[in-house]
Coordinates of C-alpha atoms in Angstrom, one line a residue:
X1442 CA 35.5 -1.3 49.0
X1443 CA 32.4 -3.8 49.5
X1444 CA 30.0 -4.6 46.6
X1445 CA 27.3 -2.1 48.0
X1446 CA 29.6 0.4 47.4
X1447 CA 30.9 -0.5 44.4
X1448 CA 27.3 -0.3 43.0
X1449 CA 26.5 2.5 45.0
X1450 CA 29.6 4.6 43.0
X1451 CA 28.1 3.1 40.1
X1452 CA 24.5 4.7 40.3
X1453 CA 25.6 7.9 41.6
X1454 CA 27.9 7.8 38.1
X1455 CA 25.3 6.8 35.8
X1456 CA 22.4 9.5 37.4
X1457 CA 25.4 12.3 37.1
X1458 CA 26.3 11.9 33.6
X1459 CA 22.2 11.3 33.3
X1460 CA 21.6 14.6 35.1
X1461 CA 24.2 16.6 32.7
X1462 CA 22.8 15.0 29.7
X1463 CA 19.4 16.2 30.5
X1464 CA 20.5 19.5 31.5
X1465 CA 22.6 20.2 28.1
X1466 CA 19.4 18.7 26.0
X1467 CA 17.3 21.0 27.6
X1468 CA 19.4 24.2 27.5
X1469 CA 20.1 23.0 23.6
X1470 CA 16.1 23.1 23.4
X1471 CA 15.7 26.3 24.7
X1472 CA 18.3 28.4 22.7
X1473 CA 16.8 26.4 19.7
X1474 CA 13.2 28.0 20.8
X1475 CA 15.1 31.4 21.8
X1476 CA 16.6 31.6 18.0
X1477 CA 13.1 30.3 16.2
X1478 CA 10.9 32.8 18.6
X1479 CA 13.5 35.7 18.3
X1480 CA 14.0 35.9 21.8
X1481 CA 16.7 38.2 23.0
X1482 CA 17.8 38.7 26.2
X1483 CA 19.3 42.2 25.6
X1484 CA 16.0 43.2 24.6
X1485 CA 14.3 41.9 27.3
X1486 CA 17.2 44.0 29.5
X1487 CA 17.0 47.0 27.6
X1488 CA 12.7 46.9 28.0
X1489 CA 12.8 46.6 31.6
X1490 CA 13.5 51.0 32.4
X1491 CA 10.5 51.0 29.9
X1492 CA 8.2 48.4 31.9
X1493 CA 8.8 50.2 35.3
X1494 CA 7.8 53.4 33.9
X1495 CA 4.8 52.0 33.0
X1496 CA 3.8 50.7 36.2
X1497 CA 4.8 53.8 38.1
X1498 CA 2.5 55.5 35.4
X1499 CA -0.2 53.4 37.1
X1500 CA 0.3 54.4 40.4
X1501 CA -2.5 56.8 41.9
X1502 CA -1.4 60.1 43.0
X1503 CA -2.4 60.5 46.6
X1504 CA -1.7 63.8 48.9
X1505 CA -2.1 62.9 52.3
X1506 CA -4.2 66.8 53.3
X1507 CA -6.8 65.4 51.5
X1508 CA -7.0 61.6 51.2
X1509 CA -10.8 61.4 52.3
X1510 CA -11.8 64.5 50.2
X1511 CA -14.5 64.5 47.8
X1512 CA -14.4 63.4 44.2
X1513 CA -13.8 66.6 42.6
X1514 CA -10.3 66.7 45.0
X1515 CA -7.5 65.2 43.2
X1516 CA -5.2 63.5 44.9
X1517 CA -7.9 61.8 47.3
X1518 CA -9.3 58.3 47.4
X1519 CA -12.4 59.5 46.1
X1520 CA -10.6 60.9 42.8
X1521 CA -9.1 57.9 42.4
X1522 CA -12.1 55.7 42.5
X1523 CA -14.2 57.9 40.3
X1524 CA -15.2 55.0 38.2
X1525 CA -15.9 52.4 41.0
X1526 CA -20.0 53.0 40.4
X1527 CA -19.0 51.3 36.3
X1528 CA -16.1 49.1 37.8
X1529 CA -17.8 47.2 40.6
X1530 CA -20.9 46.0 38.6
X1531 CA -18.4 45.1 36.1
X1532 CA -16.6 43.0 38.5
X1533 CA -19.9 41.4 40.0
X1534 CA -20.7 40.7 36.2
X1535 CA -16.9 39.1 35.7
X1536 CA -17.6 36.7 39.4
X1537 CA -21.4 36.2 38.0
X1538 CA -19.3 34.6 34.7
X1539 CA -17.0 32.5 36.3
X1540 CA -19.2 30.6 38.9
X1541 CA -22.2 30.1 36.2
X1542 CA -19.4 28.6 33.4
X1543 CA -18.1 26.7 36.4
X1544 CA -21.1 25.3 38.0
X1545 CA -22.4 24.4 34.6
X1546 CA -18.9 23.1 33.6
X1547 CA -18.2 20.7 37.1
X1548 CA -21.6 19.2 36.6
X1549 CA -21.1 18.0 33.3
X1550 CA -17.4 16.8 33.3
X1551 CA -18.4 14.9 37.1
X1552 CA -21.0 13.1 34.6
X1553 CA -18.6 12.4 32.1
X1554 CA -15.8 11.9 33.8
X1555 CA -17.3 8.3 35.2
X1556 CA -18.1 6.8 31.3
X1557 CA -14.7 7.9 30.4
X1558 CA -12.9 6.2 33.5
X1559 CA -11.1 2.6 33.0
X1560 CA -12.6 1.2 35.8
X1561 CA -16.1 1.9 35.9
X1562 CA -17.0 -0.3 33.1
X1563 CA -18.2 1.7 30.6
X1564 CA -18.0 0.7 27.3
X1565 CA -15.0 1.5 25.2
X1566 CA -16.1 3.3 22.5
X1567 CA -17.7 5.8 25.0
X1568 CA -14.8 5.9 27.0
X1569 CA -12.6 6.5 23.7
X1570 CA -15.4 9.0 22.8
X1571 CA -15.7 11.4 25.7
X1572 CA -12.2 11.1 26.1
X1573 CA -11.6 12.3 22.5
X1574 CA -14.5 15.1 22.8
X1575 CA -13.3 16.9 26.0
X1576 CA -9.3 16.9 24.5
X1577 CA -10.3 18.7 21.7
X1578 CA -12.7 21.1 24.1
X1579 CA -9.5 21.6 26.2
X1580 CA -6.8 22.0 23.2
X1581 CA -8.7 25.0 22.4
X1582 CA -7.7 27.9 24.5
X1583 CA -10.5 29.8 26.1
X1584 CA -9.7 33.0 23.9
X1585 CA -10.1 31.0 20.7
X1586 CA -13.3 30.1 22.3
X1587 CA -14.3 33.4 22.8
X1588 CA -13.4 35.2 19.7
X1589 CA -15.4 32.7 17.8
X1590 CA -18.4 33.2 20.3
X1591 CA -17.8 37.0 19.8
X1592 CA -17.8 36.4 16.3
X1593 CA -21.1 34.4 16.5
X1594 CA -23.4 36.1 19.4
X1595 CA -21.8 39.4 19.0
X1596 CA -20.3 41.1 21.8
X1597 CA -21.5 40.3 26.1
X1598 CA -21.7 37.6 28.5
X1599 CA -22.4 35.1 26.2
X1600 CA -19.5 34.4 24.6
X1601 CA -17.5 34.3 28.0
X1602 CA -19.7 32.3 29.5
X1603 CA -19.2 29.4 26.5
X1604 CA -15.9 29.5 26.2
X1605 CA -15.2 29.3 29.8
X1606 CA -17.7 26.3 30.2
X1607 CA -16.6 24.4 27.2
X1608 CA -12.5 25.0 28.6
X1609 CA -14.1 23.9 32.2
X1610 CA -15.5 20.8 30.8
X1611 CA -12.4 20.0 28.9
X1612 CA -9.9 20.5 31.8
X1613 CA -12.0 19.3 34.4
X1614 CA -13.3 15.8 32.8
X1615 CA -9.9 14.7 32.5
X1616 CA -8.9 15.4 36.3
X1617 CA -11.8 14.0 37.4
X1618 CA -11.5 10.5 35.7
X1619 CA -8.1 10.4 36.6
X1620 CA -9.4 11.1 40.4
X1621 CA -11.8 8.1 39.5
X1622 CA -9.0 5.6 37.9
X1623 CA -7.0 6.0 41.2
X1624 CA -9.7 5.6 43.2
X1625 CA -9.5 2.0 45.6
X1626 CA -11.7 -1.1 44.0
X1627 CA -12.2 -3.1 47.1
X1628 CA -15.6 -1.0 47.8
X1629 CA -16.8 -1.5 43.9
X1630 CA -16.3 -5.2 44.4
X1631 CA -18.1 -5.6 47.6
X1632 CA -21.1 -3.8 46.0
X1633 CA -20.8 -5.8 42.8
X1634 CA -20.4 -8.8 45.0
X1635 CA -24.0 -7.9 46.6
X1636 CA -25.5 -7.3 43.0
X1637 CA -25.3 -3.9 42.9
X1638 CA -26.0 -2.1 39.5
X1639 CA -23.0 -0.1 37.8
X1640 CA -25.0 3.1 38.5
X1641 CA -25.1 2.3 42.6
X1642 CA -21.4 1.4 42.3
X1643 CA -20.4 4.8 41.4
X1644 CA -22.8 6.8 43.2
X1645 CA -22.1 4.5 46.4
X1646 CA -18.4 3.2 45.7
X1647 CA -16.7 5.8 43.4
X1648 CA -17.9 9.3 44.7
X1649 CA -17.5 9.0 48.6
X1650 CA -13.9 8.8 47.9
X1651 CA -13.4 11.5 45.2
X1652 CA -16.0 13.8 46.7
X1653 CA -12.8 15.7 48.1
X1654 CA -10.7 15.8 45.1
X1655 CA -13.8 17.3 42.8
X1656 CA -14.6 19.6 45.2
X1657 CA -10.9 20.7 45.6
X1658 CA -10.5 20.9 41.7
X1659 CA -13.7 22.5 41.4
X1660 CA -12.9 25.7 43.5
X1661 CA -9.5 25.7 41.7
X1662 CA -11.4 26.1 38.2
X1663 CA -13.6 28.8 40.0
X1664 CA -10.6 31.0 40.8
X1665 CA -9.0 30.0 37.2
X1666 CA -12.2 30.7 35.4
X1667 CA -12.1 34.4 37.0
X1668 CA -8.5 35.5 35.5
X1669 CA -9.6 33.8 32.3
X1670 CA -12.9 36.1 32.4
X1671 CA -11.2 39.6 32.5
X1672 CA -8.8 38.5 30.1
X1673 CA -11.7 37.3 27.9
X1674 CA -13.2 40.6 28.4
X1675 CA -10.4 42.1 25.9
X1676 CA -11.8 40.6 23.2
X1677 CA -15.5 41.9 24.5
X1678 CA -16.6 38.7 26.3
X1679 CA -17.7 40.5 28.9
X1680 CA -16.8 41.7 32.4
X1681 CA -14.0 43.6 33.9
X1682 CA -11.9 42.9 31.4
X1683 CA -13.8 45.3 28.8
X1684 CA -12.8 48.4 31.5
X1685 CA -9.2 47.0 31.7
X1686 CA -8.4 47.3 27.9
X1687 CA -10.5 50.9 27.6
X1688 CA -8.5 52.7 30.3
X1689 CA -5.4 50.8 28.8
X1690 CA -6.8 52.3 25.5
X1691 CA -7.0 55.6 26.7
X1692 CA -3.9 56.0 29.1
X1693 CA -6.1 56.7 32.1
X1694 CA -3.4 55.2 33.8
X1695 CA -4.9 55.5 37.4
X1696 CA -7.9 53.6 36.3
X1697 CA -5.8 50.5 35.7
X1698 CA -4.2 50.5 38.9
X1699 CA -7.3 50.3 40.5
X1700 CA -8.7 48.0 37.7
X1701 CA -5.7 45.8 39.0
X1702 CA -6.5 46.4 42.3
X1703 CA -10.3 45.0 42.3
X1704 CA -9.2 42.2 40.5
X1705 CA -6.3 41.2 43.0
X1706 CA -8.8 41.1 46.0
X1707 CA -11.8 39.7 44.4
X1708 CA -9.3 36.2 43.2
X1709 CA -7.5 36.7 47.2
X1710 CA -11.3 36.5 48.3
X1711 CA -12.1 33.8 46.1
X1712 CA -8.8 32.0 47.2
X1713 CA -9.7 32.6 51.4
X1714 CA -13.1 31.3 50.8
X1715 CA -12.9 28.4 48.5
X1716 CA -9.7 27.1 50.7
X1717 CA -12.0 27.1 53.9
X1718 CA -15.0 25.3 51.9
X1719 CA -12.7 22.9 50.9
X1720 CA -10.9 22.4 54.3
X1721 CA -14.8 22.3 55.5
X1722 CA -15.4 19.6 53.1
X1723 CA -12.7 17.4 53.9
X1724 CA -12.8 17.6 57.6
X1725 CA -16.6 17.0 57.4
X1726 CA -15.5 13.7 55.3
X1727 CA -13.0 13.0 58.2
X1728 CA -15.0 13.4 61.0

C-alpha cells in the first residue's frame, strides 16, 4: 500500500469516527431538549387521528348540481365564499402591510448596512453601533413586536406595520453588509486611487455589485413579511390574520379553509412575481 493510501485510509478513519461523534452529540442534544420540553413522541402519534379531523373539518362541502348556485345554495362555491366581500379587503390590507414595512425596512437597512460593513471605512464605533442596534431589532421576534405595539397604539395596522419594519431592518441590515464585506475591492481602489470620496465609492464601487443580492433578499423579506402579517393579525395587528383567528374562534370551519386558501395564492403570487423581477433584474445587470 503506497503512502497516498495509507493517508487516504487515515482520513477516511478520522472523518468516520468524526461523523459518529457528531451524530451521537447531536442525538444526545436532542433527547436532552425532548426530556426538558416534555416532548413525547407517543403523544405526538396518538394526536395525529385528532389533527386530520380537523383539517377534514375544514374542508368545504361542495355538491356538484349546484356548484355555480347562488349564495343562499349550500354546497355551491358561492356558499362557500360568503365572506370573500370582508376577506379580500382584509387580504389587500395584510399585502398593503407587508410591502409598506418592507419598502420602509430595505431602505433603511441598505443605508445602514454600508457604515456597519468592514470594508467601507466607516468608523468603528458606528460600525460596532449599528451592528449592535439592528441584533437587538432582530433578537426580538416580530410578535413580541407586535404585542407591545398593540399594547401601545391599540389594536390596527399600526402595530403590524412596526414590528414588521423594525424585524425587516434587523434581518435585512445584517445580510446586506455581509453582501457588502464579500463584495470585490479592486473597483473601491481604482476609485480611491482617482480621489474619489467614500460616499462615490459605495454608490459607484459597492452597489453595482450587490444591487442583485439586495434586490433578491429584498423580495424574499416581501414574501416573509406577508406570513408574518396574518400571523400578527392574531394578536390584532391587523390584516387577514384577525379573520383567521375569529372563524378559528367560532368553528366556522369552512371559513378557514378558504382563509387558507387566499393566503396560499396571494404568497404563490408573490413568489411568481418577485422571482421574475429578480430574474429581470439580474439579466438586465448581465446584459
Amino acid at each position: 500500500m503506497t503512502d497516498f493510501e495509507h493517508y487516504y485510509q487515515r482520513i477516511r478513519r478520522q472523518q468516520k469516527r468524526d461523523t459518529l461523534l457528531w451524530s451521537l452529540l447531536l442525538v444526545a442534544l436532542y433527547l436532552a431538549a425532548g426530556k426538558i420540553a416534555e416532548f413525547n413522541l407517543v403523544t405526538v402519534w396518538q394526536s395525529l387521528p385528532h389533527f386530520f379531523d380537523y383539517i377534514g373539518e375544514t374542508m368545504p362541502v361542495l355538491h356538484l348540481p349546484v356548484l355555480f348556485a347562488d349564495v343562499k345554495t349550500e354546497g355551491s362555491f358561492a356558499y362557500w365564499g360568503y365572506r370573500l366581500n370582508i376577506q379580500l379587503p382584509l387580504i389587500w390590507e395584510t399585502l398593503q402591510l407587508a410591502i409598506s414595512s418592507t419598502v420602509i425596512g430595505v431602505a433603511i437597512a441598505a443605508g445602514l448596512a454600508f457604515f456597519a460593513a468592514d470594508n467601507t471605512q466607516s468608523p468603528a464605533g458606528v460600525r460596532l453601533a449599528i451592528r449592535a442596534f439592528v441584533a437587538f431589532l432582530r433578537t426580538m421576534p416580530e410578535l413580541a413586536w407586535a404585542v407591545m405595539f398593540v399594547m401601545a397604539f391599540g389594536i390596527g395596522a399600526i402595530p403590524g406595520f412596526l414590528a414588521l419594519a423594525l424585524h425587516t431592518v434587523g434581518s435585512l441590515t445584517k445580510l446586506f453588509y455581509e453582501s457588502i464585506e464579500s463584495a470585490s475591492d479592486k473597483p473601491v481602489r481604482g476609485l480611491a486611487a482617482c480621489g474619489a470620496s467614500k460616499l462615490q465609492r459605495m454608490r459607484f464601487a459597492f452597489w453595482p455589485q450587490v444591487k442583485p443580492t439586495f434586490l433578491s433578499y429584498s423580495f424574499m423579506r416581501l414574501e416573509i413579511n406577508f406570513r408574518s402579517s396574518t400571523i400578527l393579525g392574531l394578536v390584532g395587528a391587523g390584516g387577514i390574520g384577525q379573520e383567521l383567528m375569529t372563524n378559528i374562534k367560532l368553528d366556522r370551519y369552512d371559513q378557514v379553509s378558504i382563509t387558507l386558501l387566499l393566503i396560499i395564492v396571494v404568497v404563490s403570487l408573490l413568489d411568481t412575481i418577485s422571482g421574475w423581477l429578480r430574474r429581470r433584474v439580474v439579466e438586465g445587470e448581465r446584459a
